[in-house]
């Protein structure tokens, strides 16, 4: 899974990127390239399973984050970066913190305005892609009338109408067939959007209240949109402490959990992702897939050979395995099931794939 981090200039994108990925990139204002880094998804279930199968090492699922330069009102080069087009979702960082030393490009703190502004830029970037493609498509269709291309033209026309009416593509009611035709364009306003409010330290102890106070609660519940809040500088300092000290600092500041846990949980819910586990020779590993992915496709996430030569999946819910203590005990209790290709994988399943290539 891959997430793009975008926002206006000086909203705290790079600070948040460092917090999530542990990459210490200097927060240099005005740098024009994208940073790419990987976050390891914290999962207490993985730790429990790994201790059961010690000395095998726990290997967490990962999420890639791409941090791009600030979006500028009225046409942004950063929204054309190819790194952003291939992401599965976008995190829009909006600034809620005041600072005498860090200027705001719009010269005032107004998170709701900034989300609207970013959304407009996403739609304008998409409209440019739609118009360019539509032009080329017209001349192709003049040469030969291919039904596939006509369907693409119709889908693009629906996009154009939505965007011109100010509706982001994720709210345009596009059919599964339309989405199939549009897949290759990587439309930004079609991607799930996580709105992240970056608050000042004074609001750190009441993040939900800060979201309401900033008027961002009205974004919650829109199709494909979720909201969350962080105090990026403070939470980055905490993330650098020894794990044992982190809990005490969080409690002290009345923060409900670590920013990493909070944001990844929000991102998983937004994208409808769940985790399953595999027990390898040397490692116990977590993997992320969309909810109800079929067993054969889940096998392909682990290894293409496992998908190609899939025979069956042996599945145990992780709690059953931890309680019983071994696969043999699960088999005896009847909690280890044999499932076929079409089995919809559930959150927390421990799976052994049987395959033959
Ligand atoms: N007070 C305060 N300052 C912050 C917070 N988050 C970021 N900053 C400061 O704001 C400045 C910009 O932070 P960055 O993380 O570089 O912001 P950015 O969005 O990546 O900026 P550009 O990439 O230049 O657009 C830095 O000086 C940060 O220390 C915050 O929560 N509180
Ligand atoms: Mg930056």
Coordinates of C-alpha atoms and ligand atoms in Angstrom, one line a residue:
X1 CA 0.0 0.0 0.0
X2 CA 1.2 3.5 -0.8
X3 CA 0.0 6.9 0.5
X4 CA 0.8 10.3 -0.9
X5 CA 1.3 13.1 1.6
X6 CA 0.3 16.5 0.3
X7 CA -0.6 19.9 1.6
X8 CA 0.0 23.6 1.2
X9 CA 3.5 24.8 1.8
X10 CA 4.8 24.7 5.4
X11 CA 1.9 22.7 6.7
X12 CA 4.1 20.0 8.4
X13 CA 4.2 17.4 5.6
X14 CA 7.9 16.5 5.9
X15 CA 7.7 16.5 9.7
X16 CA 4.8 14.0 9.5
X17 CA 6.7 12.0 6.9
X18 CA 9.7 11.6 9.2
X19 CA 7.4 10.7 12.1
X20 CA 5.7 7.9 10.1
X21 CA 8.8 6.5 8.4
X22 CA 11.6 7.3 10.8
X23 CA 13.5 8.8 7.9
X24 CA 15.3 11.9 9.1
X25 CA 15.0 14.1 6.1
X26 CA 15.8 17.7 6.7
X27 CA 12.6 19.8 6.5
X28 CA 14.1 22.0 3.8
X29 CA 11.5 24.4 2.5
X30 CA 11.3 24.8 -1.3
X31 CA 12.8 21.4 -2.2
X32 CA 11.1 20.3 -5.4
X33 CA 11.5 16.5 -5.3
X34 CA 9.5 13.8 -3.6
X35 CA 10.7 11.8 -0.6
X36 CA 9.8 8.1 -0.4
X37 CA 9.9 6.1 2.8
X38 CA 8.4 3.1 4.4
X39 CA 6.4 2.8 7.7
X40 CA 6.2 -0.5 9.6
X41 CA 2.6 -1.1 10.7
X42 CA 2.5 -1.7 14.5
X43 CA 0.5 -4.8 15.3
X44 CA 0.3 -6.3 18.8
X45 CA -1.1 -9.6 17.3
X46 CA 2.1 -10.0 15.3
X47 CA 4.2 -9.7 18.4
X48 CA 2.1 -12.3 20.2
X49 CA 2.4 -14.8 17.3
X50 CA 6.1 -14.2 17.0
X51 CA 6.7 -15.0 20.6
X52 CA 4.8 -18.2 20.2
X53 CA 7.0 -19.2 17.3
X54 CA 10.3 -17.8 18.7
X55 CA 13.1 -17.5 17.7
X56 CA 11.4 -16.5 14.4
X57 CA 11.4 -12.7 13.9
X58 CA 8.3 -10.6 13.6
X59 CA 8.1 -8.8 10.2
X60 CA 5.5 -6.1 10.1
X61 CA 3.4 -5.1 7.0
X62 CA 4.6 -1.9 5.4
X63 CA 3.1 1.2 4.0
X64 CA 5.0 3.4 1.6
X65 CA 4.7 7.1 2.0
X66 CA 5.5 9.7 -0.6
X67 CA 6.1 13.3 0.6
X68 CA 5.8 15.9 -2.1
X69 CA 6.6 19.6 -2.2
X70 CA 3.9 22.0 -1.1
X71 CA 0.9 22.5 -3.3
X72 CA 0.6 26.1 -4.6
X73 CA -2.7 27.7 -5.4
X74 CA -3.5 27.9 -9.2
X75 CA -1.6 25.0 -10.7
X76 CA 0.9 22.9 -8.9
X77 CA 3.9 21.0 -10.4
X78 CA 3.9 18.7 -7.3
X79 CA 0.5 17.3 -8.3
X80 CA 2.0 16.1 -11.6
X81 CA 4.7 14.1 -10.0
X82 CA 4.4 10.5 -11.3
X83 CA 5.1 9.2 -7.7
X84 CA 1.7 10.6 -6.6
X85 CA -0.3 9.2 -9.5
X86 CA 0.3 5.5 -8.5
X87 CA -0.6 5.9 -4.8
X88 CA -3.6 4.1 -3.3
X89 CA -4.7 7.1 -1.2
X90 CA -3.8 10.6 -0.3
X91 CA -3.2 12.2 3.1
X92 CA -3.9 16.0 3.0
X93 CA -2.1 17.8 5.8
X94 CA -3.7 21.0 6.8
X95 CA -2.2 23.5 9.2
X96 CA -3.9 24.2 12.5
X97 CA -0.8 25.4 14.4
X98 CA 0.0 29.1 14.7
X99 CA 3.6 30.3 14.6
X100 CA 5.3 33.6 14.5
X101 CA 8.3 32.2 12.7
X102 CA 6.6 29.8 10.1
X103 CA 4.6 31.8 7.6
X104 CA 1.3 30.5 6.1
X105 CA 1.0 30.9 2.3
X106 CA -2.5 32.1 2.7
X107 CA -1.5 34.3 5.7
X108 CA -4.0 33.0 8.2
X109 CA -4.8 29.7 9.9
X110 CA -8.0 28.3 8.4
X111 CA -7.9 24.5 8.0
X112 CA -11.3 24.1 6.4
X113 CA -10.4 26.7 3.8
X114 CA -7.1 24.9 3.1
X115 CA -8.9 21.5 2.6
X116 CA -11.2 23.2 0.1
X117 CA -8.3 24.8 -1.6
X118 CA -6.4 21.5 -1.9
X119 CA -9.5 19.6 -3.1
X120 CA -9.9 22.3 -5.8
X121 CA -6.3 21.8 -6.9
X122 CA -6.8 18.0 -7.1
X123 CA -9.8 18.6 -9.3
X124 CA -8.1 21.1 -11.6
X125 CA -5.1 18.7 -12.0
X126 CA -7.6 15.9 -12.9
X127 CA -9.5 18.2 -15.3
X128 CA -6.3 18.9 -17.2
X129 CA -5.6 15.2 -17.6
X130 CA -9.2 14.6 -18.7
X131 CA -9.1 17.3 -21.4
X132 CA -5.7 16.2 -22.8
X133 CA -6.9 12.6 -23.0
X134 CA -10.2 13.6 -24.5
X135 CA -8.5 15.5 -27.3
X136 CA -6.3 12.6 -28.3
X137 CA -9.2 10.2 -28.0
X138 CA -11.3 12.2 -30.5
X139 CA -8.6 11.9 -33.2
X140 CA -8.1 8.2 -32.5
X141 CA -11.9 7.6 -32.7
X142 CA -12.0 9.5 -36.1
X143 CA -9.6 6.8 -37.5
X144 CA -11.3 3.8 -36.0
X145 CA -14.4 3.4 -33.9
X146 CA -13.3 1.0 -31.2
X147 CA -16.1 0.2 -28.6
X148 CA -13.5 0.2 -25.8
X149 CA -12.4 3.7 -26.7
X150 CA -16.0 4.9 -26.9
X151 CA -16.6 3.6 -23.4
X152 CA -13.5 5.4 -22.2
X153 CA -14.7 8.6 -23.9
X154 CA -18.1 8.2 -22.1
X155 CA -16.4 7.7 -18.7
X156 CA -14.1 10.7 -19.3
X157 CA -17.2 12.8 -20.2
X158 CA -18.8 11.9 -16.9
X159 CA -15.6 12.9 -15.1
X160 CA -15.5 16.2 -17.0
X161 CA -19.1 17.1 -16.0
X162 CA -18.4 16.2 -12.3
X163 CA -15.2 18.2 -12.2
X164 CA -16.7 21.2 -13.9
X165 CA -19.5 21.1 -11.3
X166 CA -16.9 21.1 -8.5
X167 CA -17.5 17.4 -7.5
X168 CA -14.4 15.4 -6.7
X169 CA -14.3 12.1 -8.7
X170 CA -14.6 10.0 -5.6
X171 CA -18.1 11.5 -5.1
X172 CA -19.1 11.4 -8.7
X173 CA -20.9 8.0 -8.5
X174 CA -18.7 6.4 -11.1
X175 CA -19.6 2.8 -11.9
X176 CA -17.1 -0.1 -11.5
X177 CA -16.9 -0.2 -15.3
X178 CA -16.1 3.5 -15.5
X179 CA -13.4 3.1 -12.9
X180 CA -11.9 0.2 -14.9
X181 CA -11.6 2.5 -17.9
X182 CA -10.1 5.3 -15.8
X183 CA -7.7 3.2 -13.8
X184 CA -4.6 4.2 -15.8
X185 CA -4.9 7.9 -15.2
X186 CA -4.3 7.9 -11.5
X187 CA -6.9 10.6 -10.9
X188 CA -6.1 12.4 -7.7
X189 CA -9.7 13.4 -6.7
X190 CA -10.7 9.8 -7.1
X191 CA -8.3 8.5 -4.5
X192 CA -9.4 8.0 -0.9
X193 CA -8.5 11.1 1.1
X194 CA -7.4 11.2 4.7
X195 CA -7.6 14.8 6.0
X196 CA -5.0 15.3 8.7
X197 CA -5.2 18.4 10.9
X198 CA -1.7 19.3 12.2
X199 CA -2.6 21.1 15.5
X200 CA -0.5 23.3 17.8
X201 CA 0.7 21.9 21.2
X202 CA -2.1 23.6 23.1
X203 CA -4.6 21.3 21.2
X204 CA -2.7 18.0 21.6
X205 CA -4.8 16.8 24.5
X206 CA -8.1 17.1 22.6
X207 CA -7.6 16.0 19.0
X208 CA -11.3 15.2 18.3
X209 CA -12.2 18.7 19.7
X210 CA -9.6 20.3 17.5
X211 CA -11.2 18.7 14.4
X212 CA -14.6 20.0 15.3
X213 CA -13.2 23.4 16.2
X214 CA -11.5 23.6 12.8
X215 CA -14.8 22.7 11.1
X216 CA -13.3 19.5 9.6
X217 CA -15.9 17.2 11.1
X218 CA -18.1 18.0 8.1
X219 CA -15.7 16.1 5.9
X220 CA -16.1 12.9 7.9
X221 CA -18.7 10.6 6.3
X222 CA -18.2 11.9 2.7
X223 CA -17.6 8.9 0.4
X224 CA -13.9 8.0 0.4
X225 CA -12.9 10.6 3.0
X226 CA -11.7 10.3 6.6
X227 CA -10.2 12.7 9.1
X228 CA -7.6 12.5 11.8
X229 CA -5.4 14.9 13.8
X230 CA -1.8 15.0 14.9
X231 CA 0.6 17.4 16.6
X232 CA 3.5 16.7 14.3
X233 CA 6.4 18.4 16.0
X234 CA 5.5 17.2 19.5
X235 CA 4.6 13.6 18.3
X236 CA 7.8 13.4 16.3
X237 CA 9.8 14.2 19.5
X238 CA 7.9 11.4 21.3
X239 CA 8.5 8.9 18.5
X240 CA 12.3 9.4 19.0
X241 CA 12.1 8.3 22.7
X242 CA 12.7 4.8 23.8
X243 CA 9.5 2.7 23.4
X244 CA 9.3 2.3 27.2
X245 CA 9.3 6.1 27.8
X246 CA 6.7 6.9 25.0
X247 CA 3.7 5.6 27.0
X248 CA 4.5 7.9 29.9
X249 CA 4.9 11.0 27.7
X250 CA 1.6 10.2 25.8
X251 CA -0.2 9.9 29.1
X252 CA 1.3 13.1 30.4
X253 CA 0.2 15.0 27.3
X254 CA -3.2 13.3 27.3
X255 CA -2.6 12.0 23.8
X256 CA -4.8 8.9 23.2
X257 CA -2.1 6.9 21.3
X258 CA 0.9 7.3 19.1
X259 CA 0.5 9.2 15.8
X260 CA 1.8 6.2 13.9
X261 CA -0.9 3.9 15.3
X262 CA -3.6 6.6 14.9
X263 CA -2.8 7.4 11.3
X264 CA -2.3 3.9 10.1
X265 CA -5.5 2.8 11.7
X266 CA -7.3 5.6 9.9
X267 CA -5.6 4.8 6.6
X268 CA -6.5 1.0 6.9
X269 CA -10.1 1.8 7.7
X270 CA -10.3 4.3 4.8
X271 CA -8.9 1.8 2.3
X272 CA -10.8 -1.2 3.7
X273 CA -7.6 -3.1 4.5
X274 CA -7.1 -6.0 6.8
X275 CA -4.1 -8.1 7.8
X276 CA -3.3 -11.8 7.7
X277 CA -0.2 -13.6 9.0
X278 CA 2.1 -16.3 7.7
X279 CA 4.6 -18.4 9.7
X280 CA 7.8 -18.9 7.7
X281 CA 11.0 -20.8 8.4
X282 CA 12.7 -17.7 9.9
X283 CA 9.9 -15.1 10.4
X284 CA 6.3 -14.5 11.4
X285 CA 5.0 -12.0 9.0
X286 CA 2.0 -9.6 8.6
X287 CA 0.5 -8.8 5.2
X288 CA -2.1 -6.2 4.2
X289 CA -4.9 -6.8 1.7
X290 CA -8.3 -5.4 0.9
X291 CA -11.0 -6.9 3.1
X292 CA -12.5 -10.2 1.7
X293 CA -9.7 -10.7 -0.8
X294 CA -9.9 -14.3 -2.1
X295 CA -7.3 -16.8 -0.6
X296 CA -5.7 -17.3 -4.0
X297 CA -5.1 -13.6 -4.5
X298 CA -3.8 -13.3 -0.9
X299 CA -1.3 -16.1 -1.7
X300 CA -0.1 -14.0 -4.6
X301 CA 0.8 -11.2 -2.3
X302 CA 3.2 -13.5 -0.5
X303 CA 4.6 -15.0 -3.6
X304 CA 3.5 -15.3 -7.3
X305 CA 4.3 -19.0 -7.2
X306 CA 1.8 -19.5 -4.4
X307 CA -0.9 -18.0 -6.5
X308 CA 0.0 -19.9 -9.7
X309 CA 0.2 -23.3 -8.0
X310 CA -2.4 -22.7 -5.3
X311 CA -3.8 -25.9 -3.9
X312 CA -5.5 -24.8 -0.6
X313 CA -5.1 -22.5 2.4
X314 CA -4.9 -23.8 6.0
X315 CA -6.5 -21.1 8.1
X316 CA -6.7 -20.4 11.8
X317 CA -7.9 -17.2 13.5
X318 CA -4.9 -15.7 15.3
X319 CA -6.5 -15.8 18.8
X320 CA -7.3 -19.5 18.4
X321 CA -3.6 -20.2 17.6
X322 CA -2.3 -18.1 20.5
X323 CA -4.8 -19.8 22.9
X324 CA -4.2 -23.4 21.7
X325 CA -0.4 -22.8 21.5
X326 CA 0.3 -24.8 18.3
X327 CA -1.1 -25.7 14.9
X328 CA -1.3 -29.4 16.1
X329 CA -3.5 -28.3 19.0
X330 CA -5.7 -26.2 16.6
X331 CA -6.1 -29.2 14.3
X332 CA -7.2 -31.3 17.3
X333 CA -9.7 -28.6 18.4
X334 CA -11.1 -28.3 14.9
X335 CA -10.1 -24.6 14.6
X336 CA -7.7 -25.2 11.7
X337 CA -9.8 -25.1 8.5
X338 CA -9.0 -26.1 5.0
X339 CA -10.2 -23.4 2.5
X340 CA -10.2 -23.2 -1.2
X341 CA -9.3 -20.4 -3.8
X342 CA -12.5 -18.4 -3.2
X343 CA -12.2 -18.2 0.6
X344 CA -12.6 -14.5 1.6
X345 CA -9.6 -13.8 3.9
X346 CA -10.6 -12.2 7.3
X347 CA -8.7 -9.9 9.5
X348 CA -6.3 -11.8 11.8
X349 CA -6.3 -15.1 9.8
X350 CA -3.0 -17.1 10.1
X351 CA -2.6 -18.9 6.8
X352 CA -0.4 -21.6 5.5
X353 CA -0.7 -21.8 1.7
X354 CA -0.3 -25.2 0.1
X355 CA 0.9 -24.9 -3.5
X356 CA 2.6 -26.9 -6.2
X357 CA 4.7 -25.4 -9.1
Ligands
LIG1 N1 4.8 24.9 16.1 C1 4.7 23.9 15.2 N2 5.5 24.0 14.2 C2 5.4 23.0 13.3 C3 4.5 21.9 13.4 N3 4.6 21.1 12.4 C4 5.6 21.6 11.6 N4 6.1 22.8 12.1 C5 7.2 23.6 11.6 O1 6.8 24.1 10.4 C6 7.9 24.2 9.5 C7 7.6 23.5 8.2 O2 7.5 22.1 8.5 P1 7.7 21.0 7.4 O3 7.4 19.7 8.0 O4 9.0 21.2 6.7 O5 6.5 21.5 6.4 P2 6.3 21.0 4.9 O6 4.8 21.0 4.7 O7 7.0 19.8 4.6 O8 6.9 22.3 4.1 P3 7.3 22.4 2.6 O9 7.7 21.1 2.1 O10 8.3 23.4 2.5 O11 6.0 22.9 1.9 C8 9.1 23.6 10.3 O12 9.8 24.7 10.8 C9 8.4 22.8 11.3 O13 9.2 22.7 12.5 C10 3.6 21.9 14.6 O14 2.8 21.0 14.8 N5 3.8 23.0 15.4
LIG2 MG1 8.4 19.4 3.0

